[in-house]
Amino acid sequence: MFDVKERAKALNPQIIEWRRHIHAAPELGLELPQTEAFVLQELRKMGIEKIRSGVGGHGVIALIEGTAPGRVLGLRADMDALNVAEDTGLPFAAKNGWMHACGHDAHTAMLLGAGSLLMQCRDELRGAVSLIFQPSEENGLGAPAMIADGALENPKVDALVGLHTGGLWKGAVAGEIGICPGAMMASSDWFTVTFTGRGGHGATPHLTVDPISIACQVYTTLQTIVSRETSPLTPVVVTVASIHGGTANNVIPPACRMEGTLRALTPESRAFIQERFRQICEEVAHAMRGSATVEYQFSAPPLVNDRAMTEKLRHAAADLLGPEHVHEIEEPTMGAEDVAFFLEKVPGTFFFHPSFRADGQSFPHHHPKFDIDESVLWVGAGTFVQFALSWQ
Ligand SMILES: [Zn+2]
Ligand SMILES: [Zn+2]
């Protein structure tokens, strides 16, 4: 029997080396040619033959086939960095003004680790594993781009597992993992509303239709979506993050713009708040003799973990780490993750890989001093492999 724990631990120095290499050369969004080339090179070194690159731009998919027939598992890692200038002082810190400040460098390295381990235990693997290296998670474009380019086809992916490292959830420490049956993260949609009135002199408001006054009424009424229209037991977020209108202290402007985000944990509540948001903007503006144009940019759907897959992950992780090191995440977050696009198509589960330092000295995600505890990278790679060997 392949000892996943022992072999994953033995691979940790290599996983750290991969992570540092990727960390030193961060790339943004859909444009990750260097990261793609590096991942390709390392996958080929492992002897993996069935590799597709350029999937959805710069995504990479590598297929590892077991010796016995079975279904296909997708393991997904995101590879993109952030437009943040690094200030960690680490010897492998990025110097190009961008930074892996969310830990996606570690995700890529852990998935390479899983690939390396799976190639060592192919004779015990049933079915196949598709390693999915995805660009552009931070802006939610990478997963839909890869799916549109056939990431879940040829062969058809039957289940999918992904992870996030760092400190996104409380309650577990580095070296453990957090699982979550059901809703784990929110949908994320963006809105831009343009209120149009009729501009004029600040001294004669009665001769104008004031779009700032409309925006203020709408802003207030929007609060009732959460407080009066949604069940107190159904979490939703309506955030107006910017309002811009006007240029001078004696001019009523002709228009005013409002931007922000809507979040929800179920497809039903997501659809409900989108509809009510639009109605309130349009009808309050209309009642005040103006008009509103609502534009949505739809991003990730709610991230809902399949309960049966999550249970399988609980068993796999408990086998690897001991049941006392597998925690259930009790509170979902209203943050979003574009792995939800994959989990909308195939049943699967996303888990949390805590890697913040035990001394509490870690900086939050997206911070210029963000860093992780590299000694636990084997836990992510090992959990992927243990699941792959046991889920069918
Ligand atoms: Zn992030
Ligand atoms: Zn992230």
XYZ file of C-alpha atoms and ligand atoms in Angstrom:
394
model
C 0.000 0.000 0.000
C 1.218 3.448 -0.938
C 1.825 5.435 2.273
C 0.407 8.816 1.259
C 1.399 10.573 4.474
C 5.001 9.434 4.440
C 5.454 10.112 0.720
C 3.728 13.506 0.852
C 5.884 14.588 3.795
C 8.988 13.440 1.937
C 7.915 15.564 -1.042
C 7.435 18.743 1.047
C 10.880 20.257 0.239
C 10.109 19.871 -3.479
C 6.642 21.441 -3.057
C 8.286 24.370 -1.229
C 10.777 24.761 -4.075
C 7.939 24.885 -6.644
C 6.019 27.358 -4.520
C 9.023 29.681 -4.180
C 9.737 29.564 -7.900
C 6.141 30.545 -8.696
C 6.081 33.106 -5.884
C 9.125 34.934 -7.287
C 7.476 35.435 -10.709
C 3.800 36.337 -10.163
C 1.478 36.971 -13.105
C -2.014 38.457 -13.249
C -5.433 37.449 -14.506
C -5.726 35.390 -17.664
C -2.172 36.209 -18.821
C 0.088 33.675 -17.138
C 2.511 32.490 -19.865
C 5.518 31.972 -17.549
C 3.523 30.147 -14.875
C 1.904 27.992 -17.575
C 5.327 27.136 -19.049
C 6.736 26.258 -15.625
C 3.795 24.007 -14.731
C 4.074 22.286 -18.128
C 7.792 21.705 -17.677
C 7.351 20.180 -14.207
C 4.426 17.954 -15.319
C 6.507 16.628 -18.224
C 9.392 15.872 -15.839
C 6.985 13.640 -13.902
C 6.387 11.613 -17.061
C 2.771 12.729 -17.564
C 1.972 12.445 -21.255
C -1.610 13.614 -21.689
C -1.285 17.366 -21.141
C -3.308 20.192 -22.701
C -2.010 23.729 -22.322
C -3.571 26.992 -23.430
C -6.958 25.903 -22.056
C -9.080 29.055 -21.654
C -5.974 31.126 -22.373
C -3.128 29.893 -20.171
C -4.773 27.061 -18.237
C -3.167 23.604 -18.110
C -4.834 20.200 -17.780
C -2.888 17.013 -17.131
C -4.502 13.575 -17.144
C -3.176 10.771 -14.959
C -4.781 7.427 -15.717
C -4.930 4.626 -13.177
C -4.501 0.962 -14.012
C -8.111 -0.008 -13.149
C -11.200 1.450 -14.834
C -13.296 4.035 -13.025
C -14.590 7.589 -13.029
C -12.630 10.803 -13.515
C -11.766 13.160 -10.659
C -10.825 16.795 -11.306
C -8.365 18.414 -8.895
C -8.250 22.172 -9.347
C -5.727 24.853 -8.346
C -5.698 28.544 -9.249
C -2.429 30.158 -10.369
C -2.970 33.939 -10.506
C -1.415 36.665 -8.335
C -2.525 40.197 -7.363
C -1.632 43.749 -8.260
C 0.011 44.272 -4.853
C 3.661 45.271 -4.354
C 5.271 42.651 -2.100
C 6.736 43.774 1.228
C 7.613 40.480 2.934
C 11.394 40.787 2.697
C 11.533 37.074 1.836
C 14.572 35.954 -0.195
C 12.184 34.765 -2.955
C 9.957 37.860 -2.842
C 8.577 39.093 -6.164
C 10.223 42.178 -7.597
C 7.887 42.991 -10.496
C 5.291 44.941 -8.502
C 2.829 42.043 -8.328
C 2.461 39.462 -5.601
C 1.095 36.050 -4.707
C -0.733 37.602 -1.753
C -3.566 35.039 -1.658
C -1.552 31.800 -1.656
C -2.356 30.662 -5.211
C 1.382 29.951 -5.643
C 0.984 27.352 -2.882
C -2.163 25.930 -4.526
C -0.274 25.409 -7.792
C 2.676 23.828 -5.969
C 0.415 21.513 -3.940
C -1.361 20.348 -7.114
C 2.024 19.666 -8.732
C 2.800 17.689 -5.570
C -0.421 15.702 -5.949
C 0.534 14.963 -9.582
C 3.952 13.721 -8.577
C 2.501 11.477 -5.830
C -0.245 10.105 -8.106
C 2.370 9.147 -10.705
C 4.078 7.141 -7.946
C 0.901 5.211 -7.072
C -0.800 4.791 -10.461
C -1.096 1.052 -9.908
C -3.417 1.727 -6.955
C -5.462 4.383 -8.767
C -8.886 3.600 -10.240
C -10.224 5.734 -13.065
C -8.293 8.893 -13.788
C -7.366 12.222 -12.272
C -7.466 15.440 -14.252
C -5.155 18.079 -12.773
C -6.709 21.469 -13.573
C -4.371 24.482 -13.295
C -6.538 27.571 -13.654
C -5.700 31.224 -14.358
C -7.627 34.289 -13.226
C -9.492 33.326 -10.068
C -9.284 36.765 -8.466
C -11.529 38.360 -11.094
C -13.674 35.265 -11.596
C -12.825 34.851 -15.295
C -10.556 31.792 -15.251
C -12.977 29.003 -14.350
C -15.665 29.980 -16.911
C -12.947 30.421 -19.574
C -11.576 26.933 -18.923
C -15.046 25.336 -18.797
C -15.956 27.012 -22.104
C -12.748 25.571 -23.552
C -13.704 22.006 -22.567
C -11.905 21.617 -19.231
C -14.609 19.232 -17.982
C -14.794 17.158 -21.184
C -12.611 14.530 -22.932
C -12.631 12.770 -20.607
C -15.754 13.942 -18.832
C -14.945 14.965 -15.254
C -17.319 13.258 -12.767
C -16.319 15.003 -9.534
C -14.079 17.863 -8.499
C -12.076 18.911 -5.445
C -10.277 22.184 -4.764
C -8.739 23.947 -1.775
C -7.778 27.344 -0.389
C -4.795 27.883 1.868
C -4.168 30.672 4.360
C -6.409 32.138 7.049
C -9.828 32.537 5.455
C -11.649 30.586 8.173
C -11.140 30.486 11.924
C -11.093 27.335 14.007
C -8.343 25.222 12.467
C -4.583 25.587 12.700
C -1.797 24.944 10.207
C -1.504 21.231 9.484
C -5.235 20.585 9.809
C -8.023 21.002 7.295
C -11.516 22.504 7.306
C -14.432 20.976 5.430
C -17.930 22.331 4.867
C -20.983 20.335 3.772
C -23.351 22.564 1.787
C -23.045 26.326 1.221
C -19.499 27.513 1.914
C -19.025 30.769 0.002
C -21.287 33.363 -1.568
C -22.166 34.369 -5.085
C -20.606 37.628 -6.198
C -22.369 39.973 -8.598
C -21.470 43.582 -9.361
C -23.830 46.393 -10.180
C -23.556 49.815 -11.771
C -26.642 52.022 -11.579
C -26.981 55.286 -13.472
C -29.671 57.626 -12.140
C -30.753 60.196 -14.671
C -32.661 63.372 -13.774
C -32.520 66.888 -15.168
C -29.648 69.150 -14.147
C -29.882 72.824 -13.288
C -29.030 75.615 -10.854
C -28.521 74.701 -7.194
C -30.733 77.644 -6.196
C -33.749 76.365 -8.167
C -34.089 72.683 -7.279
C -37.798 72.748 -8.127
C -36.875 73.272 -11.787
C -34.629 70.187 -11.830
C -34.901 66.461 -11.217
C -32.101 65.822 -8.742
C -30.357 62.453 -9.316
C -28.417 62.750 -6.014
C -31.682 62.960 -4.114
C -32.900 59.885 -6.042
C -29.710 57.972 -5.222
C -30.135 58.775 -1.513
C -33.734 57.509 -1.470
C -32.736 54.385 -3.370
C -29.798 53.760 -1.023
C -32.133 53.900 1.984
C -34.801 51.706 0.388
C -32.182 49.111 -0.642
C -31.521 48.448 3.062
C -34.973 46.876 3.322
C -33.952 44.021 0.977
C -31.894 42.595 3.846
C -33.906 43.911 6.804
C -37.493 43.409 5.581
C -37.613 41.191 2.489
C -35.188 38.349 3.197
C -35.576 35.842 6.022
C -33.280 36.672 8.958
C -31.984 33.110 8.557
C -30.966 33.618 4.924
C -27.670 35.517 4.625
C -27.476 38.065 1.806
C -25.353 41.195 1.329
C -26.280 44.395 -0.496
C -23.280 46.735 -0.465
C -23.226 50.122 -2.177
C -19.517 50.829 -2.399
C -19.446 54.062 -4.392
C -21.764 56.940 -5.262
C -20.555 59.650 -7.625
C -22.446 62.662 -8.858
C -21.913 66.376 -9.279
C -19.007 68.678 -10.019
C -19.711 72.026 -8.312
C -21.406 73.383 -5.162
C -24.121 75.291 -7.018
C -24.990 72.845 -9.778
C -27.496 69.992 -9.672
C -25.989 67.391 -11.989
C -27.939 65.580 -14.701
C -26.861 62.106 -13.561
C -25.419 60.147 -10.651
C -23.707 56.753 -10.583
C -23.794 54.044 -7.928
C -21.677 50.858 -7.781
C -21.430 47.893 -5.458
C -21.885 44.175 -4.937
C -24.641 41.654 -4.180
C -23.853 38.395 -2.323
C -25.964 35.333 -1.560
C -25.521 31.716 -0.468
C -28.239 30.060 -2.567
C -29.249 30.411 -6.237
C -32.784 31.331 -5.093
C -31.754 34.166 -2.777
C -29.268 35.349 -5.406
C -32.032 35.649 -8.011
C -34.396 37.279 -5.509
C -32.035 40.083 -4.465
C -31.041 40.764 -8.087
C -34.697 41.228 -9.006
C -35.636 43.350 -5.992
C -32.502 45.483 -6.375
C -33.451 46.319 -9.956
C -37.088 47.037 -9.100
C -36.237 49.362 -6.229
C -33.728 51.332 -8.321
C -36.096 51.699 -11.271
C -39.330 52.343 -9.396
C -38.030 54.699 -6.709
C -36.302 56.701 -9.469
C -39.537 56.721 -11.460
C -41.571 57.892 -8.444
C -39.151 60.822 -8.151
C -39.544 61.805 -11.830
C -36.176 60.365 -12.869
C -34.977 57.037 -14.230
C -32.470 54.338 -13.363
C -30.452 52.033 -15.606
C -29.197 48.946 -13.790
C -26.296 46.984 -15.269
C -25.154 43.717 -13.712
C -21.852 41.948 -14.092
C -22.548 38.401 -12.945
C -19.566 36.653 -11.408
C -19.246 33.457 -9.348
C -22.380 31.560 -8.276
C -22.750 30.419 -4.642
C -20.144 27.786 -3.746
C -22.199 24.811 -2.573
C -20.327 21.655 -1.598
C -21.891 18.303 -2.411
C -22.653 16.587 0.904
C -21.711 13.058 -0.195
C -18.389 14.239 -1.655
C -17.674 16.266 1.493
C -18.287 13.146 3.586
C -15.819 11.224 1.394
C -13.315 14.033 1.879
C -13.839 13.883 5.649
C -12.935 10.171 5.608
C -9.934 10.633 3.311
C -8.542 13.519 5.379
C -9.173 11.656 8.643
C -7.252 8.653 7.284
C -4.360 10.929 6.357
C -4.246 13.308 9.336
C -6.315 11.695 12.079
C -9.977 12.651 12.664
C -9.008 15.200 15.345
C -7.330 17.298 12.647
C -10.369 17.514 10.373
C -12.739 20.328 11.341
C -16.139 21.278 10.091
C -16.453 24.922 9.099
C -19.627 26.090 10.808
C -20.017 29.524 9.287
C -19.835 30.118 5.556
C -18.166 33.296 4.329
C -19.742 35.902 2.072
C -16.484 36.006 0.115
C -16.552 34.314 -3.309
C -14.421 31.757 -5.200
C -14.747 31.002 -8.877
C -14.269 27.247 -8.260
C -18.048 27.556 -7.770
C -18.400 27.581 -11.592
C -16.903 24.067 -11.654
C -19.000 22.899 -8.690
C -22.130 24.124 -10.457
C -21.357 21.626 -13.255
C -20.034 18.607 -11.344
C -20.531 17.430 -7.750
C -17.546 18.112 -5.598
C -16.161 19.873 -2.594
C -13.835 22.716 -1.700
C -11.801 22.590 1.492
C -9.793 24.950 3.598
C -6.072 24.327 4.125
C -5.028 26.493 7.094
C -1.448 27.740 6.826
C -1.282 30.776 9.055
C 1.429 30.834 11.689
C 0.492 29.553 15.144
C 1.976 32.669 16.802
C -0.827 34.777 15.276
C 1.718 36.919 13.442
C 0.250 36.339 9.989
C -1.024 39.138 7.774
C -4.402 38.888 6.042
C -4.975 37.755 2.464
C -4.151 40.405 -0.192
C -1.817 42.215 2.275
C 1.722 43.132 1.043
C 3.179 41.087 3.941
C 0.947 38.010 3.435
C 2.845 34.753 3.921
C 2.110 31.132 4.767
C 3.632 28.300 6.778
C 5.315 26.196 4.098
C 5.854 23.224 6.410
C 2.215 22.119 5.886
C 2.089 22.157 2.076
C 2.223 18.336 2.064
C -1.172 18.310 3.834
C -2.920 19.798 0.785
C -1.122 17.557 -1.704
C -1.658 14.505 0.509
C -5.378 15.197 1.011
C -5.854 15.471 -2.772
C -4.115 12.114 -3.259
C -5.843 10.321 -0.381
C -9.187 11.451 -1.816
C -8.228 10.370 -5.338
C -7.343 6.887 -4.072
C -10.533 6.420 -2.051
C -13.509 8.324 -3.509
C -14.805 5.870 -6.118
Zn -7.628 36.336 -3.151
Zn -7.537 33.174 -3.292
